[in-house]
Amino acid sequence: MNNYSNIIFEIRDDYYFVKINRPKNLNALNQDTISELKQCFDFIKKNSKGFFGVILTGEGDKSFVAGADIKEFTGLDQKASIKFCMNGHGLFNNIETMPIPVIALVNGYALGGGCELALSCHFRFATKNAQFSQPEINLGIIPGYGGTQRLTQIIGKSKALEMMLTAQMINSDQAFQFGLVNKVVEDNKNGIYECEELIKTLKRKAPIAIKNIIKSVNNFYDINSDGFQEEINLFSECTSTSDFDEGVKAFIEKRCPDFKGE
Ligand code: CAA
């Protein structure tokens, strides 16, 4: 399981830690890294019980992920580019639909596919030196790992178009103003602390409700799903859990609930 060359994967007490580890290439996502991340997130999805979050970050203090690996673009033709995009889409969709929240700790450049990777996570914390951009237009392409969709969903059409059409780089304060990041943190160390604090908060919540909130919110963006109907289904699913009984009982008894994820 830990036979990775491009990422570091750690199972910590009650959360998973994933770090993209190609600092010489500013953690650019080559196809091997995408494969390793796929393997890792498949494992996390199957083994989420008893874990309350995932921290995803990049090695070093210069870059989260500087995009897809441009060195692999040479000779990329129309047919191969479809496979290229689908690989990224598969991974990013998997991250977006994880049953436990994934926090991107953006510690430096989040460019192109790096910004798109952060967008697929449920929370984004950015260090003061973080920089976000969708610079694909400078290479004569468009974002290919879901950026045209998720950036628009998250920051709205005007700002998303501005970022994608001009390739402008925005800093963490601007990203916070745009609603692109949840929180600005001082540096890597403080970022890990803040992520762990968030995980502590999530640990006190009902795991099945967390999973169903993620699912229900994702339904909003799925044109094939009736989000309101799905919400009813997911709500009623929660009422059949013992955590629901415990939550109500704890409220009445004026104590903190002790959720078991059952
Ligand atoms: N792919 C491959 N290698 C990359 C890379 C990338 N996206 N970004 C940086 N690197 C490599 C550089 O080639 C360099 O390696 P060498 O020393 O072997 O030449 C090393 O990382 C350090 O980079 P720089 O010397 O360029 O560092 P810098 O501080 O001068 O500049 C930077 C930093 C502004 C981030 C610059 O590296 C840069 O512009 N990178 C490309 C960013 C980009 O265009 N990303 C989008 C990719 S396309 C995409 O992601 C499509 C999609 O939607 C999936």
CSV table of N, CA and C in Angstrom, one decimal, residues 169-228:
chain,number,residue,atom,x,y,z
A,169,MET,N,-2.7,35.5,-11.9
A,169,MET,CA,-2.3,34.7,-10.7
A,169,MET,C,-3.0,35.5,-9.5
A,170,ILE,N,-3.7,34.8,-8.7
A,170,ILE,CA,-4.2,35.5,-7.5
A,170,ILE,C,-3.6,35.0,-6.2
A,171,ASN,N,-3.4,35.9,-5.2
A,171,ASN,CA,-2.8,35.4,-4.0
A,171,ASN,C,-3.9,34.9,-3.0
A,172,SER,N,-3.5,34.5,-1.9
A,172,SER,CA,-4.4,33.8,-1.0
A,172,SER,C,-5.5,34.7,-0.4
A,173,ASP,N,-5.1,36.0,-0.2
A,173,ASP,CA,-6.1,37.0,0.3
A,173,ASP,C,-7.2,37.2,-0.8
A,174,GLN,N,-6.8,37.3,-2.1
A,174,GLN,CA,-7.8,37.5,-3.2
A,174,GLN,C,-8.6,36.2,-3.3
A,175,ALA,N,-7.9,35.0,-3.2
A,175,ALA,CA,-8.7,33.8,-3.3
A,175,ALA,C,-9.7,33.7,-2.2
A,176,PHE,N,-9.4,34.2,-1.0
A,176,PHE,CA,-10.3,34.2,0.1
A,176,PHE,C,-11.5,35.1,-0.2
A,177,GLN,N,-11.2,36.3,-0.7
A,177,GLN,CA,-12.3,37.2,-1.1
A,177,GLN,C,-13.2,36.6,-2.2
A,178,PHE,N,-12.6,35.8,-3.1
A,178,PHE,CA,-13.4,35.2,-4.2
A,178,PHE,C,-14.3,34.0,-3.7
A,179,GLY,N,-14.0,33.6,-2.4
A,179,GLY,CA,-14.6,32.4,-1.9
A,179,GLY,C,-14.0,31.1,-2.4
A,180,LEU,N,-12.8,31.3,-3.0
A,180,LEU,CA,-12.0,30.1,-3.5
A,180,LEU,C,-11.4,29.3,-2.3
A,181,VAL,N,-11.0,30.0,-1.3
A,181,VAL,CA,-10.4,29.3,-0.1
A,181,VAL,C,-11.3,29.6,1.1
A,182,ASN,N,-11.3,28.6,2.1
A,182,ASN,CA,-12.0,28.8,3.3
A,182,ASN,C,-11.3,29.6,4.3
A,183,LYS,N,-10.0,29.4,4.3
A,183,LYS,CA,-9.2,30.1,5.4
A,183,LYS,C,-7.7,30.3,4.9
A,184,VAL,N,-7.2,31.4,5.3
A,184,VAL,CA,-5.8,31.7,5.0
A,184,VAL,C,-5.0,31.4,6.2
A,185,VAL,N,-3.9,30.6,6.1
A,185,VAL,CA,-3.1,30.2,7.3
A,185,VAL,C,-1.7,30.8,7.0
A,186,GLU,N,-0.9,30.9,8.1
A,186,GLU,CA,0.4,31.5,8.1
A,186,GLU,C,1.4,30.7,7.1
A,187,ASP,N,1.6,29.4,7.5
A,187,ASP,CA,2.5,28.6,6.7
A,187,ASP,C,2.1,27.1,6.8
A,188,ASN,N,3.0,26.3,6.4
A,188,ASN,CA,2.7,24.8,6.4
A,188,ASN,C,2.4,24.3,7.8
A,189,LYS,N,3.2,24.7,8.8
A,189,LYS,CA,3.0,24.2,10.1
A,189,LYS,C,1.7,24.6,10.7
A,190,ASN,N,1.4,26.0,10.6
A,190,ASN,CA,0.1,26.5,11.1
A,190,ASN,C,-1.0,25.9,10.3
A,191,GLY,N,-0.8,25.6,9.0
A,191,GLY,CA,-1.8,25.0,8.1
A,191,GLY,C,-2.2,23.6,8.6
A,192,ILE,N,-1.2,22.8,9.0
A,192,ILE,CA,-1.5,21.4,9.5
A,192,ILE,C,-2.3,21.6,10.8
A,193,TYR,N,-1.8,22.5,11.7
A,193,TYR,CA,-2.5,22.7,12.9
A,193,TYR,C,-4.0,23.1,12.7
A,194,GLU,N,-4.3,24.0,11.7
A,194,GLU,CA,-5.6,24.4,11.4
A,194,GLU,C,-6.4,23.3,10.8
A,195,CYS,N,-5.8,22.5,10.0
A,195,CYS,CA,-6.5,21.3,9.4
A,195,CYS,C,-6.9,20.3,10.5
A,196,GLU,N,-5.9,20.1,11.4
A,196,GLU,CA,-6.2,19.2,12.5
A,196,GLU,C,-7.3,19.7,13.4
A,197,GLU,N,-7.4,21.0,13.6
A,197,GLU,CA,-8.5,21.6,14.4
A,197,GLU,C,-9.8,21.3,13.7
A,198,LEU,N,-9.8,21.5,12.4
A,198,LEU,CA,-11.1,21.2,11.7
A,198,LEU,C,-11.4,19.8,11.8
A,199,ILE,N,-10.4,18.9,11.7
A,199,ILE,CA,-10.7,17.4,11.8
A,199,ILE,C,-11.3,17.1,13.2
A,200,LYS,N,-10.8,17.8,14.2
A,200,LYS,CA,-11.3,17.6,15.6
A,200,LYS,C,-12.8,18.0,15.6
A,201,THR,N,-13.1,19.1,14.9
A,201,THR,CA,-14.5,19.5,14.9
A,201,THR,C,-15.4,18.4,14.2
A,202,LEU,N,-14.9,18.0,13.0
A,202,LEU,CA,-15.6,17.0,12.2
A,202,LEU,C,-15.8,15.7,13.0
A,203,LYS,N,-14.8,15.4,13.9
A,203,LYS,CA,-14.9,14.1,14.6
A,203,LYS,C,-16.1,14.1,15.6
A,204,ARG,N,-16.5,15.3,16.0
A,204,ARG,CA,-17.6,15.4,16.9
A,204,ARG,C,-19.0,15.3,16.2
A,205,LYS,N,-19.0,15.2,14.9
A,205,LYS,CA,-20.2,15.2,14.1
A,205,LYS,C,-20.6,13.8,13.7
A,206,ALA,N,-21.8,13.6,13.2
A,206,ALA,CA,-22.3,12.3,12.9
A,206,ALA,C,-21.7,11.9,11.5
A,207,PRO,N,-20.9,10.8,11.4
A,207,PRO,CA,-20.3,10.5,10.2
A,207,PRO,C,-21.2,10.2,9.0
A,208,ILE,N,-22.3,9.5,9.3
A,208,ILE,CA,-23.2,9.2,8.2
A,208,ILE,C,-23.9,10.5,7.7
A,209,ALA,N,-24.2,11.4,8.6
A,209,ALA,CA,-24.7,12.8,8.2
A,209,ALA,C,-23.6,13.5,7.3
A,210,ILE,N,-22.4,13.4,7.7
A,210,ILE,CA,-21.3,14.1,7.0
A,210,ILE,C,-21.3,13.5,5.5
A,211,LYS,N,-21.3,12.2,5.4
A,211,LYS,CA,-21.3,11.6,4.1
A,211,LYS,C,-22.5,12.0,3.3
A,212,ASN,N,-23.6,12.1,3.9
A,212,ASN,CA,-24.9,12.4,3.2
A,212,ASN,C,-24.9,13.9,2.8
A,213,ILE,N,-24.3,14.7,3.6
A,213,ILE,CA,-24.3,16.2,3.3
A,213,ILE,C,-23.4,16.3,2.0
A,214,ILE,N,-22.3,15.7,2.0
A,214,ILE,CA,-21.4,15.8,0.8
A,214,ILE,C,-22.1,15.3,-0.4
A,215,LYS,N,-22.8,14.1,-0.3
A,215,LYS,CA,-23.5,13.5,-1.4
A,215,LYS,C,-24.6,14.5,-1.9
A,216,SER,N,-25.4,15.0,-0.9
A,216,SER,CA,-26.5,15.9,-1.3
A,216,SER,C,-26.0,17.2,-2.0
A,217,VAL,N,-25.0,17.8,-1.4
A,217,VAL,CA,-24.5,19.0,-2.0
A,217,VAL,C,-23.9,18.7,-3.4
A,218,ASN,N,-23.2,17.6,-3.6
A,218,ASN,CA,-22.7,17.2,-5.0
A,218,ASN,C,-23.9,17.1,-5.9
A,219,ASN,N,-25.0,16.6,-5.4
A,219,ASN,CA,-26.2,16.4,-6.3
A,219,ASN,C,-26.7,17.7,-6.9
A,220,PHE,N,-26.4,18.8,-6.3
A,220,PHE,CA,-26.8,20.1,-6.8
A,220,PHE,C,-26.2,20.3,-8.2
A,221,TYR,N,-25.0,19.8,-8.4
A,221,TYR,CA,-24.3,20.0,-9.6
A,221,TYR,C,-24.5,18.9,-10.7
A,222,ASP,N,-25.3,17.9,-10.3
A,222,ASP,CA,-25.5,16.8,-11.2
A,222,ASP,C,-26.9,17.0,-11.9
A,223,ILE,N,-26.8,17.3,-13.2
A,223,ILE,CA,-28.0,17.6,-13.9
A,223,ILE,C,-29.0,16.4,-14.0
A,224,ASN,N,-28.4,15.2,-13.8
A,224,ASN,CA,-29.2,14.0,-13.9
A,224,ASN,C,-29.9,13.6,-12.6
A,225,SER,N,-29.7,14.5,-11.5
A,225,SER,CA,-30.3,14.1,-10.3
A,225,SER,C,-31.2,15.2,-9.8
A,226,ASP,N,-32.3,14.8,-9.2
A,226,ASP,CA,-33.2,15.8,-8.6
A,226,ASP,C,-32.7,16.0,-7.2
A,227,GLY,N,-32.0,17.1,-7.0
A,227,GLY,CA,-31.3,17.3,-5.7
A,227,GLY,C,-32.3,17.4,-4.5
A,228,PHE,N,-33.5,18.0,-4.8
A,228,PHE,CA,-34.4,18.1,-3.7
A,228,PHE,C,-35.0,16.7,-3.3
